[in-house]
mmCIF file of C-alpha atoms in Angstrom:
data_model
loop_
_atom_site.group_PDB
_atom_site.id
_atom_site.type_symbol
_atom_site.label_atom_id
_atom_site.label_comp_id
_atom_site.label_asym_id
_atom_site.label_seq_id
_atom_site.Cartn_x
_atom_site.Cartn_y
_atom_site.Cartn_z
ATOM 1 C CA MET A 290 0.000 0.000 0.000
ATOM 2 C CA ASP A 291 1.608 3.171 -1.216
ATOM 3 C CA ASN A 292 1.041 6.543 0.419
ATOM 4 C CA PHE A 293 0.314 4.824 3.737
ATOM 5 C CA LEU A 294 0.759 7.988 5.749
ATOM 6 C CA GLU A 295 -1.957 9.635 3.634
ATOM 7 C CA LEU A 296 -4.165 6.535 3.949
ATOM 8 C CA ASP A 297 -3.860 7.033 7.682
ATOM 9 C CA LEU A 298 -6.358 9.857 7.302
ATOM 10 C CA LYS A 299 -8.988 7.484 5.869
ATOM 11 C CA HIS A 300 -11.206 5.239 7.957
ATOM 12 C CA PHE A 301 -11.058 2.135 5.706
ATOM 13 C CA VAL A 302 -8.908 0.989 2.786
ATOM 14 C CA SER A 303 -9.178 -2.220 0.777
ATOM 15 C CA SER A 304 -6.771 -4.136 -1.415
ATOM 16 C CA PRO A 305 -7.537 -5.144 -4.972
ATOM 17 C CA THR A 306 -9.522 -8.380 -5.108
ATOM 18 C CA PHE A 307 -7.695 -11.656 -5.647
ATOM 19 C CA GLU A 308 -8.982 -15.140 -6.400
ATOM 20 C CA VAL A 309 -8.431 -18.240 -4.296
ATOM 21 C CA GLY A 310 -10.427 -21.449 -4.675
ATOM 22 C CA GLY A 311 -12.694 -19.946 -7.303
ATOM 23 C CA HIS A 312 -13.802 -17.112 -4.994
ATOM 24 C CA LYS A 313 -12.897 -13.429 -4.862
ATOM 25 C CA TRP A 314 -11.358 -12.023 -1.666
ATOM 26 C CA TYR A 315 -9.762 -8.792 -0.470
ATOM 27 C CA VAL A 316 -7.911 -7.508 2.566
ATOM 28 C CA GLY A 317 -9.508 -4.629 4.455
ATOM 29 C CA MET A 318 -7.427 -2.267 6.559
ATOM 30 C CA TYR A 319 -8.441 0.302 9.136
ATOM 31 C CA PRO A 320 -5.229 2.418 9.271
ATOM 32 C CA ARG A 321 -6.278 4.097 12.539
ATOM 33 C CA GLY A 322 -8.122 1.099 13.974
ATOM 34 C CA ASN A 323 -11.806 0.287 13.841
ATOM 35 C CA LYS A 324 -14.481 1.081 16.420
ATOM 36 C CA HIS A 325 -13.157 -1.686 18.703
ATOM 37 C CA SER A 326 -9.493 -0.646 18.647
ATOM 38 C CA THR A 327 -8.538 2.966 17.966
ATOM 39 C CA ASP A 328 -4.790 2.764 18.658
ATOM 40 C CA CYS A 329 -4.017 -0.227 16.439
ATOM 41 C CA LEU A 330 -3.941 -1.128 12.787
ATOM 42 C CA SER A 331 -6.919 -3.421 12.105
ATOM 43 C CA LEU A 332 -6.689 -6.044 9.327
ATOM 44 C CA TYR A 333 -9.431 -8.318 7.975
ATOM 45 C CA LEU A 334 -10.021 -10.771 5.150
ATOM 46 C CA TYR A 335 -13.323 -10.332 3.303
ATOM 47 C CA LEU A 336 -15.190 -12.355 0.726
ATOM 48 C CA ASP A 337 -15.935 -9.896 -2.098
ATOM 49 C CA ALA A 338 -19.590 -8.801 -2.203
ATOM 50 C CA SER A 339 -19.827 -9.713 -5.902
ATOM 51 C CA ASP A 340 -18.939 -13.324 -5.051
ATOM 52 C CA GLU A 341 -21.982 -15.401 -4.203
ATOM 53 C CA LEU A 342 -21.061 -17.985 -1.610
ATOM 54 C CA HIS A 343 -24.304 -19.684 -0.716
ATOM 55 C CA LEU A 344 -25.028 -20.408 2.933
ATOM 56 C CA GLU A 345 -25.305 -24.128 2.228
ATOM 57 C CA SER A 346 -21.751 -24.079 0.858
ATOM 58 C CA LYS A 347 -19.573 -22.660 3.617
ATOM 59 C CA LYS A 348 -15.829 -22.516 2.982
ATOM 60 C CA VAL A 349 -13.390 -23.668 5.645
ATOM 61 C CA VAL A 350 -10.200 -21.614 5.341
ATOM 62 C CA LEU A 351 -6.861 -21.085 7.041
ATOM 63 C CA MET A 352 -5.665 -17.486 6.841
ATOM 64 C CA THR A 353 -2.367 -15.740 7.517
ATOM 65 C CA LEU A 354 -2.017 -11.962 7.373
ATOM 66 C CA SER A 355 1.403 -10.323 7.526
ATOM 67 C CA ILE A 356 2.943 -6.873 7.560
ATOM 68 C CA LEU A 357 6.359 -7.039 5.981
ATOM 69 C CA ASP A 358 9.359 -5.529 7.705
ATOM 70 C CA GLN A 359 11.015 -3.917 4.673
ATOM 71 C CA LYS A 360 14.276 -3.150 6.497
ATOM 72 C CA ASN A 361 15.073 -6.021 8.838
ATOM 73 C CA GLY A 362 13.119 -8.950 7.343
ATOM 74 C CA LYS A 363 11.323 -9.557 10.668
ATOM 75 C CA HIS A 364 7.763 -9.740 9.369
ATOM 76 C CA LEU A 365 4.800 -9.618 11.736
ATOM 77 C CA THR A 366 2.626 -12.612 10.889
ATOM 78 C CA VAL A 367 -0.609 -13.812 12.490
ATOM 79 C CA THR A 368 -2.324 -17.073 11.504
ATOM 80 C CA SER A 369 -5.909 -17.975 12.269
ATOM 81 C CA GLY A 370 -7.269 -21.326 13.239
ATOM 82 C CA LEU A 371 -9.739 -22.930 10.846
ATOM 83 C CA LEU A 372 -12.423 -20.393 9.916
ATOM 84 C CA VAL A 373 -15.816 -20.912 8.287
ATOM 85 C CA PHE A 374 -16.750 -18.267 5.709
ATOM 86 C CA THR A 375 -20.298 -17.684 4.543
ATOM 87 C CA GLY A 376 -21.442 -15.029 2.097
ATOM 88 C CA THR A 377 -21.289 -12.067 4.457
ATOM 89 C CA HIS A 378 -18.497 -12.823 6.885
ATOM 90 C CA ARG A 379 -15.128 -11.293 7.498
ATOM 91 C CA TRP A 380 -12.356 -12.481 9.762
ATOM 92 C CA GLY A 381 -9.367 -10.692 11.149
ATOM 93 C CA TRP A 382 -7.802 -8.775 13.972
ATOM 94 C CA PRO A 383 -8.947 -5.362 15.267
ATOM 95 C CA ASP A 384 -5.641 -5.006 17.125
ATOM 96 C CA PHE A 385 -3.219 -6.444 14.555
ATOM 97 C CA LEU A 386 -0.387 -4.018 15.368
ATOM 98 C CA GLY A 387 -0.164 -0.955 17.615
ATOM 99 C CA LEU A 388 0.096 2.288 15.646
ATOM 100 C CA GLU A 389 3.134 3.435 17.614
ATOM 101 C CA LYS A 390 5.054 0.271 16.690
ATOM 102 C CA LEU A 391 3.741 0.349 13.102
ATOM 103 C CA LYS A 392 5.022 3.893 12.518
ATOM 104 C CA ASP A 393 8.348 3.450 14.355
ATOM 105 C CA PRO A 394 10.999 3.985 11.615
ATOM 106 C CA SER A 395 13.306 1.357 13.137
ATOM 107 C CA GLY A 396 10.597 -1.304 12.714
ATOM 108 C CA GLY A 397 10.602 -1.207 8.918
ATOM 109 C CA TYR A 398 6.823 -1.639 8.596
ATOM 110 C CA VAL A 399 6.393 1.764 6.924
ATOM 111 C CA VAL A 400 9.310 2.745 4.689
ATOM 112 C CA GLY A 401 8.993 6.090 2.966
ATOM 113 C CA SER A 402 5.244 5.992 2.650
ATOM 114 C CA SER A 403 4.934 2.303 1.754
ATOM 115 C CA CYS A 404 3.411 -0.452 3.879
ATOM 116 C CA VAL A 405 3.320 -4.029 2.536
ATOM 117 C CA VAL A 406 0.529 -6.366 3.654
ATOM 118 C CA LYS A 407 0.556 -10.020 2.610
ATOM 119 C CA ALA A 408 -2.376 -12.442 2.737
ATOM 120 C CA ASP A 409 -1.996 -16.201 2.523
ATOM 121 C CA LEU A 410 -5.277 -18.075 2.203
ATOM 122 C CA THR A 411 -5.784 -21.820 2.025
ATOM 123 C CA ILE A 412 -9.220 -23.293 1.426
ATOM 124 C CA VAL A 413 -9.240 -26.491 3.445
ATOM 125 C CA GLY A 414 -12.690 -27.633 2.319
ATOM 126 C CA SER A 415 -16.408 -27.007 2.490
ATOM 127 C CA SER A 416 -18.758 -27.487 5.409
ATOM 128 C CA ASN A 417 -22.456 -28.193 5.213
ATOM 129 C CA ASP A 418 -22.873 -28.172 8.998
ATOM 130 C CA GLY A 419 -25.643 -25.859 10.251
#
């Protein structure tokens, strides 16, 4: 994400959509935190609204979101347990990384005005459980 320091003024920013397992996804970022966490970067994985995932066909996924340390190579990575996605769900962390640590120049998470977020998504299977 380029111009991160300018994005910081916005409430919500989303990545371009990407396809995994025949479905469209995107990463959503609250650069100043969401309503549950105002002093942290909040990161979430969303199923794109244009993608129809029917309730009877839930997807079981394993997700890893990372912020890359562009200076030291010490990336901050958080992995979920198995998650069940339906058509309207999102999963993620409201307190992914404290803003003070994120913006600390020695941390390498924001270099110049660039912040790199990586999403790894594995679809483990489908669940028809109610």
